[in-house]
Amino acid sequence: MSTACTIPVIAIDGPSASGKGTVAALVARELGFHYLDSGAIYRVTAYAAMDKGVALDDEPALVALSRVLDLRFDGAEVYLDGQPVGDAIRTEAAGRAASQIAALPDLRAALLELQRAFRKAPGLVTDGRDMGSVVFPDARLKVFLTATAEERAKRRYKQLIEKGFDASLPALVQDLRERDARDANRSAAPLRLEAGAHLLETTDMTITHAVNQVIGWYREAGQG
Ligand code: DC
């Protein structure tokens, strides 16, 4: 209990496809910290539900499923029941399903402990909706990383095409707008800039610049 609180956490939030995962992973590498992609937890839960025929609005069944998830992270890969599912959970369909189940408060509560277990020395960089507000409220640094929907759609488009998936830029812009609205308007852990979080607008910013800015803020907070 007590030691966990001395382990520093950097929490990076922001809308879907803002690049927060890329930035968080690079900050973690630079500082030698652990990294938790909390969106992957929601994505893999949604994927497992679809795989096992659990309805995405059946909250008790989803909670039960989350308690027996055989989930393992290894670098950028995610394993479910020992099988790599990294690419399968990155599809747009998996993202939509994740957004749907992420609105369920009992499921979010059930996933808390799983996420907190990633807080290990020498520190943790994590990205996701409620990382700074609910999961790690005592995070040393909280960042809200964003970019316009058009810029985020372009980034997501590039990623999907590179992975060999089909993608349509206008459809991605629309999907991101809808997802932002759903994520911002839900009652459980809505998407918003938390008090005390640093705003990082990355529309015209390189990844390196964004990473350096986060590390700069962390050091300014007296931890460098
Ligand atoms: O960041 P992402 O696109 O991988 O997240 C997938 C969905 O899960 C997205 O709709 C936001 C939601 N999510 C959440 O509600 N809380 C988190 N901590 C992480 C993701």
PDB file of C-alpha atoms and ligand atoms in Angstrom:
ATOM      1  CA  MET A   1       0.000   0.000   0.000  1.00  0.00           C
ATOM      2  CA  SER A   2       2.455   2.598   1.257  1.00  0.00           C
ATOM      3  CA  THR A   3       5.300   1.974  -1.204  1.00  0.00           C
ATOM      4  CA  ALA A   4       2.966   2.179  -4.216  1.00  0.00           C
ATOM      5  CA  CYS A   5       2.278   5.849  -3.445  1.00  0.00           C
ATOM      6  CA  THR A   6       5.950   6.811  -3.627  1.00  0.00           C
ATOM      7  CA  ILE A   7       6.289   5.367  -7.124  1.00  0.00           C
ATOM      8  CA  PRO A   8       5.866   8.241  -9.600  1.00  0.00           C
ATOM      9  CA  VAL A   9       3.147   8.119 -12.236  1.00  0.00           C
ATOM     10  CA  ILE A  10       2.876  10.267 -15.350  1.00  0.00           C
ATOM     11  CA  ALA A  11      -0.712  10.167 -16.621  1.00  0.00           C
ATOM     12  CA  ILE A  12      -1.422  11.195 -20.220  1.00  0.00           C
ATOM     13  CA  ASP A  13      -5.021  11.630 -21.318  1.00  0.00           C
ATOM     14  CA  GLY A  14      -6.604  12.911 -24.493  1.00  0.00           C
ATOM     15  CA  PRO A  15      -9.028  12.001 -27.263  1.00  0.00           C
ATOM     16  CA  SER A  16      -8.782   8.895 -29.405  1.00  0.00           C
ATOM     17  CA  ALA A  17      -5.925   8.925 -31.970  1.00  0.00           C
ATOM     18  CA  SER A  18      -4.293  11.973 -30.403  1.00  0.00           C
ATOM     19  CA  GLY A  19      -0.949  10.177 -30.306  1.00  0.00           C
ATOM     20  CA  LYS A  20      -1.005   9.909 -26.508  1.00  0.00           C
ATOM     21  CA  GLY A  21      -0.015   6.242 -26.643  1.00  0.00           C
ATOM     22  CA  THR A  22       3.004   6.895 -28.841  1.00  0.00           C
ATOM     23  CA  VAL A  23       4.121   9.805 -26.682  1.00  0.00           C
ATOM     24  CA  ALA A  24       3.517   7.904 -23.426  1.00  0.00           C
ATOM     25  CA  ALA A  25       5.504   4.867 -24.614  1.00  0.00           C
ATOM     26  CA  LEU A  26       8.433   7.060 -25.704  1.00  0.00           C
ATOM     27  CA  VAL A  27       8.425   9.043 -22.448  1.00  0.00           C
ATOM     28  CA  ALA A  28       8.459   5.728 -20.556  1.00  0.00           C
ATOM     29  CA  ARG A  29      11.399   4.494 -22.622  1.00  0.00           C
ATOM     30  CA  GLU A  30      13.308   7.746 -22.138  1.00  0.00           C
ATOM     31  CA  LEU A  31      12.827   7.686 -18.344  1.00  0.00           C
ATOM     32  CA  GLY A  32      13.207   3.892 -18.005  1.00  0.00           C
ATOM     33  CA  PHE A  33       9.654   3.665 -16.595  1.00  0.00           C
ATOM     34  CA  HIS A  34       6.974   1.021 -17.131  1.00  0.00           C
ATOM     35  CA  TYR A  35       4.180   1.762 -19.580  1.00  0.00           C
ATOM     36  CA  LEU A  36       0.460   0.985 -19.372  1.00  0.00           C
ATOM     37  CA  ASP A  37      -1.803   1.441 -22.397  1.00  0.00           C
ATOM     38  CA  SER A  38      -5.138   1.493 -20.563  1.00  0.00           C
ATOM     39  CA  GLY A  39      -7.108   1.778 -23.813  1.00  0.00           C
ATOM     40  CA  ALA A  40      -5.760  -1.673 -24.705  1.00  0.00           C
ATOM     41  CA  ILE A  41      -7.411  -3.028 -21.550  1.00  0.00           C
ATOM     42  CA  TYR A  42     -10.808  -1.744 -22.730  1.00  0.00           C
ATOM     43  CA  ARG A  43     -10.127  -2.895 -26.281  1.00  0.00           C
ATOM     44  CA  VAL A  44      -9.077  -6.390 -25.234  1.00  0.00           C
ATOM     45  CA  THR A  45     -12.079  -6.707 -22.894  1.00  0.00           C
ATOM     46  CA  ALA A  46     -14.404  -5.724 -25.756  1.00  0.00           C
ATOM     47  CA  TYR A  47     -12.600  -8.099 -28.097  1.00  0.00           C
ATOM     48  CA  ALA A  48     -12.883 -10.967 -25.600  1.00  0.00           C
ATOM     49  CA  ALA A  49     -16.604 -10.220 -25.140  1.00  0.00           C
ATOM     50  CA  MET A  50     -17.240 -10.337 -28.882  1.00  0.00           C
ATOM     51  CA  ASP A  51     -15.138 -13.486 -29.156  1.00  0.00           C
ATOM     52  CA  LYS A  52     -17.066 -15.217 -26.362  1.00  0.00           C
ATOM     53  CA  GLY A  53     -20.503 -13.996 -27.442  1.00  0.00           C
ATOM     54  CA  VAL A  54     -21.029 -11.633 -24.485  1.00  0.00           C
ATOM     55  CA  ALA A  55     -23.306  -8.687 -25.422  1.00  0.00           C
ATOM     56  CA  LEU A  56     -21.559  -5.304 -25.179  1.00  0.00           C
ATOM     57  CA  ASP A  57     -24.393  -3.918 -23.033  1.00  0.00           C
ATOM     58  CA  ASP A  58     -24.578  -6.863 -20.602  1.00  0.00           C
ATOM     59  CA  GLU A  59     -22.687  -5.186 -17.762  1.00  0.00           C
ATOM     60  CA  PRO A  60     -22.811  -8.027 -15.198  1.00  0.00           C
ATOM     61  CA  ALA A  61     -21.529 -10.513 -17.784  1.00  0.00           C
ATOM     62  CA  LEU A  62     -18.778  -8.082 -18.847  1.00  0.00           C
ATOM     63  CA  VAL A  63     -17.742  -7.580 -15.204  1.00  0.00           C
ATOM     64  CA  ALA A  64     -17.584 -11.367 -14.744  1.00  0.00           C
ATOM     65  CA  LEU A  65     -15.556 -11.697 -17.929  1.00  0.00           C
ATOM     66  CA  SER A  66     -13.113  -8.951 -16.852  1.00  0.00           C
ATOM     67  CA  ARG A  67     -12.350 -10.895 -13.653  1.00  0.00           C
ATOM     68  CA  VAL A  68     -11.132 -13.950 -15.541  1.00  0.00           C
ATOM     69  CA  LEU A  69      -9.321 -12.215 -18.400  1.00  0.00           C
ATOM     70  CA  ASP A  70      -6.020 -13.924 -19.093  1.00  0.00           C
ATOM     71  CA  LEU A  71      -4.229 -10.792 -20.224  1.00  0.00           C
ATOM     72  CA  ARG A  72      -0.511 -10.176 -20.649  1.00  0.00           C
ATOM     73  CA  PHE A  73       1.453  -7.261 -22.090  1.00  0.00           C
ATOM     74  CA  ASP A  74       4.870  -7.842 -23.603  1.00  0.00           C
ATOM     75  CA  GLY A  75       6.366  -4.686 -25.087  1.00  0.00           C
ATOM     76  CA  ALA A  76       3.884  -3.494 -27.718  1.00  0.00           C
ATOM     77  CA  GLU A  77       2.152  -6.891 -27.969  1.00  0.00           C
ATOM     78  CA  VAL A  78      -0.959  -7.865 -26.034  1.00  0.00           C
ATOM     79  CA  TYR A  79      -1.812 -11.511 -25.340  1.00  0.00           C
ATOM     80  CA  LEU A  80      -5.292 -12.828 -24.597  1.00  0.00           C
ATOM     81  CA  ASP A  81      -5.439 -16.470 -23.479  1.00  0.00           C
ATOM     82  CA  GLY A  82      -1.821 -16.735 -24.647  1.00  0.00           C
ATOM     83  CA  GLN A  83      -2.632 -15.573 -28.188  1.00  0.00           C
ATOM     84  CA  PRO A  84      -1.286 -12.285 -29.622  1.00  0.00           C
ATOM     85  CA  VAL A  85      -4.232  -9.924 -30.296  1.00  0.00           C
ATOM     86  CA  GLY A  86      -2.341  -6.627 -30.786  1.00  0.00           C
ATOM     87  CA  ASP A  87      -3.537  -6.053 -34.353  1.00  0.00           C
ATOM     88  CA  ALA A  88      -7.068  -7.382 -33.813  1.00  0.00           C
ATOM     89  CA  ILE A  89      -7.753  -4.939 -30.970  1.00  0.00           C
ATOM     90  CA  ARG A  90      -6.515  -1.953 -33.024  1.00  0.00           C
ATOM     91  CA  THR A  91      -9.249  -2.176 -35.649  1.00  0.00           C
ATOM     92  CA  GLU A  92     -11.908   0.533 -35.822  1.00  0.00           C
ATOM     93  CA  ALA A  93     -14.582  -2.014 -34.881  1.00  0.00           C
ATOM     94  CA  ALA A  94     -12.669  -2.967 -31.718  1.00  0.00           C
ATOM     95  CA  GLY A  95     -12.238   0.747 -30.922  1.00  0.00           C
ATOM     96  CA  ARG A  96     -15.975   1.372 -31.235  1.00  0.00           C
ATOM     97  CA  ALA A  97     -16.752  -1.653 -29.059  1.00  0.00           C
ATOM     98  CA  ALA A  98     -14.203  -0.477 -26.466  1.00  0.00           C
ATOM     99  CA  SER A  99     -15.803   2.961 -26.392  1.00  0.00           C
ATOM    100  CA  GLN A 100     -19.204   1.338 -25.821  1.00  0.00           C
ATOM    101  CA  ILE A 101     -18.152  -0.811 -22.864  1.00  0.00           C
ATOM    102  CA  ALA A 102     -15.969   1.984 -21.426  1.00  0.00           C
ATOM    103  CA  ALA A 103     -19.171   3.887 -20.621  1.00  0.00           C
ATOM    104  CA  LEU A 104     -20.220   1.202 -18.078  1.00  0.00           C
ATOM    105  CA  PRO A 105     -19.358   2.293 -14.494  1.00  0.00           C
ATOM    106  CA  ASP A 106     -19.335  -1.164 -12.865  1.00  0.00           C
ATOM    107  CA  LEU A 107     -17.007  -2.472 -15.533  1.00  0.00           C
ATOM    108  CA  ARG A 108     -14.669   0.502 -15.047  1.00  0.00           C
ATOM    109  CA  ALA A 109     -14.610  -0.210 -11.307  1.00  0.00           C
ATOM    110  CA  ALA A 110     -13.853  -3.889 -11.965  1.00  0.00           C
ATOM    111  CA  LEU A 111     -10.835  -2.922 -14.094  1.00  0.00           C
ATOM    112  CA  LEU A 112      -9.290  -0.584 -11.478  1.00  0.00           C
ATOM    113  CA  GLU A 113      -7.188  -3.121  -9.606  1.00  0.00           C
ATOM    114  CA  LEU A 114      -5.871  -4.628 -12.820  1.00  0.00           C
ATOM    115  CA  GLN A 115      -4.629  -1.201 -13.915  1.00  0.00           C
ATOM    116  CA  ARG A 116      -3.142  -0.202 -10.539  1.00  0.00           C
ATOM    117  CA  ALA A 117      -1.034  -3.365 -10.521  1.00  0.00           C
ATOM    118  CA  PHE A 118       1.098  -1.775 -13.262  1.00  0.00           C
ATOM    119  CA  ARG A 119       2.468   0.821 -10.807  1.00  0.00           C
ATOM    120  CA  LYS A 120       5.935  -0.570 -10.220  1.00  0.00           C
ATOM    121  CA  ALA A 121       9.363   0.970  -9.508  1.00  0.00           C
ATOM    122  CA  PRO A 122      11.018   3.032 -10.835  1.00  0.00           C
ATOM    123  CA  GLY A 123       7.812   4.592 -12.230  1.00  0.00           C
ATOM    124  CA  LEU A 124       4.892   4.300 -14.607  1.00  0.00           C
ATOM    125  CA  VAL A 125       3.790   6.250 -17.642  1.00  0.00           C
ATOM    126  CA  THR A 126       0.204   5.529 -18.530  1.00  0.00           C
ATOM    127  CA  ASP A 127      -2.277   6.832 -21.039  1.00  0.00           C
ATOM    128  CA  GLY A 128      -6.049   6.826 -20.956  1.00  0.00           C
ATOM    129  CA  ARG A 129      -9.183   8.569 -19.960  1.00  0.00           C
ATOM    130  CA  ASP A 130      -9.346   8.444 -16.198  1.00  0.00           C
ATOM    131  CA  MET A 131      -5.706   7.699 -15.397  1.00  0.00           C
ATOM    132  CA  GLY A 132      -5.093  11.041 -13.669  1.00  0.00           C
ATOM    133  CA  SER A 133      -8.568  11.524 -12.224  1.00  0.00           C
ATOM    134  CA  VAL A 134      -9.599   8.056 -10.974  1.00  0.00           C
ATOM    135  CA  VAL A 135      -6.959   5.352 -11.361  1.00  0.00           C
ATOM    136  CA  PHE A 136      -3.879   7.342 -10.271  1.00  0.00           C
ATOM    137  CA  PRO A 137      -5.231  10.588  -8.743  1.00  0.00           C
ATOM    138  CA  ASP A 138      -1.855  11.180  -7.058  1.00  0.00           C
ATOM    139  CA  ALA A 139       0.046  11.102 -10.384  1.00  0.00           C
ATOM    140  CA  ARG A 140       3.089  13.409 -10.272  1.00  0.00           C
ATOM    141  CA  LEU A 141       2.290  14.812 -13.709  1.00  0.00           C
ATOM    142  CA  LYS A 142      -0.976  14.912 -15.638  1.00  0.00           C
ATOM    143  CA  VAL A 143      -1.029  15.821 -19.325  1.00  0.00           C
ATOM    144  CA  PHE A 144      -3.993  16.281 -21.668  1.00  0.00           C
ATOM    145  CA  LEU A 145      -2.654  15.696 -25.159  1.00  0.00           C
ATOM    146  CA  THR A 146      -4.847  16.657 -28.083  1.00  0.00           C
ATOM    147  CA  ALA A 147      -4.994  17.653 -31.763  1.00  0.00           C
ATOM    148  CA  THR A 148      -7.803  18.568 -34.157  1.00  0.00           C
ATOM    149  CA  ALA A 149     -10.117  15.750 -35.344  1.00  0.00           C
ATOM    150  CA  GLU A 150      -8.774  16.214 -38.908  1.00  0.00           C
ATOM    151  CA  GLU A 151      -5.154  15.851 -37.798  1.00  0.00           C
ATOM    152  CA  ARG A 152      -5.986  12.834 -35.617  1.00  0.00           C
ATOM    153  CA  ALA A 153      -7.872  11.215 -38.502  1.00  0.00           C
ATOM    154  CA  LYS A 154      -4.817  11.712 -40.738  1.00  0.00           C
ATOM    155  CA  ARG A 155      -2.568  10.046 -38.152  1.00  0.00           C
ATOM    156  CA  ARG A 156      -4.972   7.130 -37.679  1.00  0.00           C
ATOM    157  CA  TYR A 157      -5.344   6.789 -41.484  1.00  0.00           C
ATOM    158  CA  LYS A 158      -1.583   6.565 -41.939  1.00  0.00           C
ATOM    159  CA  GLN A 159      -1.333   3.957 -39.161  1.00  0.00           C
ATOM    160  CA  LEU A 160      -4.122   1.796 -40.623  1.00  0.00           C
ATOM    161  CA  ILE A 161      -2.781   1.952 -44.188  1.00  0.00           C
ATOM    162  CA  GLU A 162       0.719   1.059 -42.955  1.00  0.00           C
ATOM    163  CA  LYS A 163      -0.744  -1.994 -41.232  1.00  0.00           C
ATOM    164  CA  GLY A 164      -2.494  -3.041 -44.435  1.00  0.00           C
ATOM    165  CA  PHE A 165      -6.049  -2.193 -43.271  1.00  0.00           C
ATOM    166  CA  ASP A 166      -8.600  -0.424 -45.477  1.00  0.00           C
ATOM    167  CA  ALA A 167      -9.422   3.119 -44.372  1.00  0.00           C
ATOM    168  CA  SER A 168     -11.366   6.165 -45.507  1.00  0.00           C
ATOM    169  CA  LEU A 169     -10.265   9.575 -44.262  1.00  0.00           C
ATOM    170  CA  PRO A 170     -13.742  11.238 -44.204  1.00  0.00           C
ATOM    171  CA  ALA A 171     -15.190   8.195 -42.415  1.00  0.00           C
ATOM    172  CA  LEU A 172     -12.379   8.377 -39.845  1.00  0.00           C
ATOM    173  CA  VAL A 173     -13.003  12.092 -39.179  1.00  0.00           C
ATOM    174  CA  GLN A 174     -16.686  11.392 -38.639  1.00  0.00           C
ATOM    175  CA  ASP A 175     -16.007   8.369 -36.462  1.00  0.00           C
ATOM    176  CA  LEU A 176     -13.556  10.340 -34.278  1.00  0.00           C
ATOM    177  CA  ARG A 177     -16.063  13.189 -33.870  1.00  0.00           C
ATOM    178  CA  GLU A 178     -18.767  10.731 -32.822  1.00  0.00           C
ATOM    179  CA  ARG A 179     -16.401   8.946 -30.456  1.00  0.00           C
ATOM    180  CA  ASP A 180     -15.235  12.260 -28.907  1.00  0.00           C
ATOM    181  CA  ALA A 181     -18.856  13.228 -28.311  1.00  0.00           C
ATOM    182  CA  ARG A 182     -19.687   9.859 -26.758  1.00  0.00           C
ATOM    183  CA  ASP A 183     -16.526   9.878 -24.604  1.00  0.00           C
ATOM    184  CA  ALA A 184     -17.078  13.519 -23.530  1.00  0.00           C
ATOM    185  CA  ASN A 185     -20.780  13.204 -22.725  1.00  0.00           C
ATOM    186  CA  ARG A 186     -20.850   9.959 -20.782  1.00  0.00           C
ATOM    187  CA  SER A 187     -21.230  10.167 -17.023  1.00  0.00           C
ATOM    188  CA  ALA A 188     -18.512   7.626 -16.116  1.00  0.00           C
ATOM    189  CA  ALA A 189     -15.050   9.215 -16.486  1.00  0.00           C
ATOM    190  CA  PRO A 190     -15.842  11.618 -19.326  1.00  0.00           C
ATOM    191  CA  LEU A 191     -13.163  12.954 -21.661  1.00  0.00           C
ATOM    192  CA  ARG A 192     -12.136  16.366 -20.342  1.00  0.00           C
ATOM    193  CA  LEU A 193      -9.185  18.462 -19.253  1.00  0.00           C
ATOM    194  CA  GLU A 194      -8.703  17.759 -15.543  1.00  0.00           C
ATOM    195  CA  ALA A 195      -7.822  20.540 -13.117  1.00  0.00           C
ATOM    196  CA  GLY A 196      -4.053  20.490 -12.680  1.00  0.00           C
ATOM    197  CA  ALA A 197      -3.374  18.819 -16.027  1.00  0.00           C
ATOM    198  CA  HIS A 198      -1.035  20.411 -18.572  1.00  0.00           C
ATOM    199  CA  LEU A 199      -2.627  20.947 -21.988  1.00  0.00           C
ATOM    200  CA  LEU A 200      -0.467  19.789 -24.920  1.00  0.00           C
ATOM    201  CA  GLU A 201      -1.856  20.796 -28.359  1.00  0.00           C
ATOM    202  CA  THR A 202       0.043  18.667 -30.882  1.00  0.00           C
ATOM    203  CA  THR A 203      -1.641  19.486 -34.230  1.00  0.00           C
ATOM    204  CA  ASP A 204       1.529  21.213 -35.502  1.00  0.00           C
ATOM    205  CA  MET A 205       4.003  19.467 -33.224  1.00  0.00           C
ATOM    206  CA  THR A 206       6.427  16.611 -33.912  1.00  0.00           C
ATOM    207  CA  ILE A 207       6.391  13.526 -31.683  1.00  0.00           C
ATOM    208  CA  THR A 208       9.899  14.346 -30.419  1.00  0.00           C
ATOM    209  CA  HIS A 209       8.790  17.832 -29.419  1.00  0.00           C
ATOM    210  CA  ALA A 210       5.767  16.427 -27.564  1.00  0.00           C
ATOM    211  CA  VAL A 211       7.922  13.836 -25.743  1.00  0.00           C
ATOM    212  CA  ASN A 212      10.472  16.476 -24.737  1.00  0.00           C
ATOM    213  CA  GLN A 213       7.722  18.761 -23.479  1.00  0.00           C
ATOM    214  CA  VAL A 214       6.303  16.032 -21.221  1.00  0.00           C
ATOM    215  CA  ILE A 215       9.755  15.153 -19.868  1.00  0.00           C
ATOM    216  CA  GLY A 216      10.448  18.872 -19.334  1.00  0.00           C
ATOM    217  CA  TRP A 217       7.268  19.257 -17.289  1.00  0.00           C
ATOM    218  CA  TYR A 218       8.138  16.154 -15.279  1.00  0.00           C
ATOM    219  CA  ARG A 219      11.588  17.545 -14.466  1.00  0.00           C
ATOM    220  CA  GLU A 220      10.133  20.962 -13.640  1.00  0.00           C
ATOM    221  CA  ALA A 221       7.909  19.170 -11.153  1.00  0.00           C
ATOM    222  CA  GLY A 222      11.187  18.445  -9.369  1.00  0.00           C
ATOM    223  CA  GLN A 223      11.687  14.812 -10.293  1.00  0.00           C
ATOM    224  CA  GLY A 224      14.518  15.042 -12.803  1.00  0.00           C
TER     225      GLY A 224
HETATM  226  O1   DC B   1      -7.265   5.134 -26.355  1.00  0.00           O
HETATM  227  P1   DC B   1      -8.023   4.037 -27.130  1.00  0.00           P
HETATM  228  O2   DC B   1      -8.591   4.516 -28.467  1.00  0.00           O
HETATM  229  O3   DC B   1      -7.240   2.776 -27.277  1.00  0.00           O
HETATM  230  O4   DC B   1      -9.279   3.692 -26.182  1.00  0.00           O
HETATM  231  C1   DC B   1     -10.299   2.834 -26.599  1.00  0.00           C
HETATM  232  C2   DC B   1     -11.605   3.263 -25.937  1.00  0.00           C
HETATM  233  O5   DC B   1     -11.563   3.013 -24.521  1.00  0.00           O
HETATM  234  C3   DC B   1     -11.926   4.754 -26.123  1.00  0.00           C
HETATM  235  O6   DC B   1     -13.286   4.901 -26.503  1.00  0.00           O
HETATM  236  C4   DC B   1     -11.720   5.367 -24.771  1.00  0.00           C
HETATM  237  C5   DC B   1     -11.870   4.195 -23.806  1.00  0.00           C
HETATM  238  N1   DC B   1     -10.949   4.310 -22.670  1.00  0.00           N
HETATM  239  C6   DC B   1     -11.467   4.699 -21.459  1.00  0.00           C
HETATM  240  O7   DC B   1     -12.664   4.972 -21.372  1.00  0.00           O
HETATM  241  N2   DC B   1     -10.661   4.791 -20.362  1.00  0.00           N
HETATM  242  C7   DC B   1      -9.355   4.528 -20.464  1.00  0.00           C
HETATM  243  N3   DC B   1      -8.590   4.624 -19.379  1.00  0.00           N
HETATM  244  C8   DC B   1      -8.796   4.139 -21.695  1.00  0.00           C
HETATM  245  C9   DC B   1      -9.631   4.039 -22.788  1.00  0.00           C
END
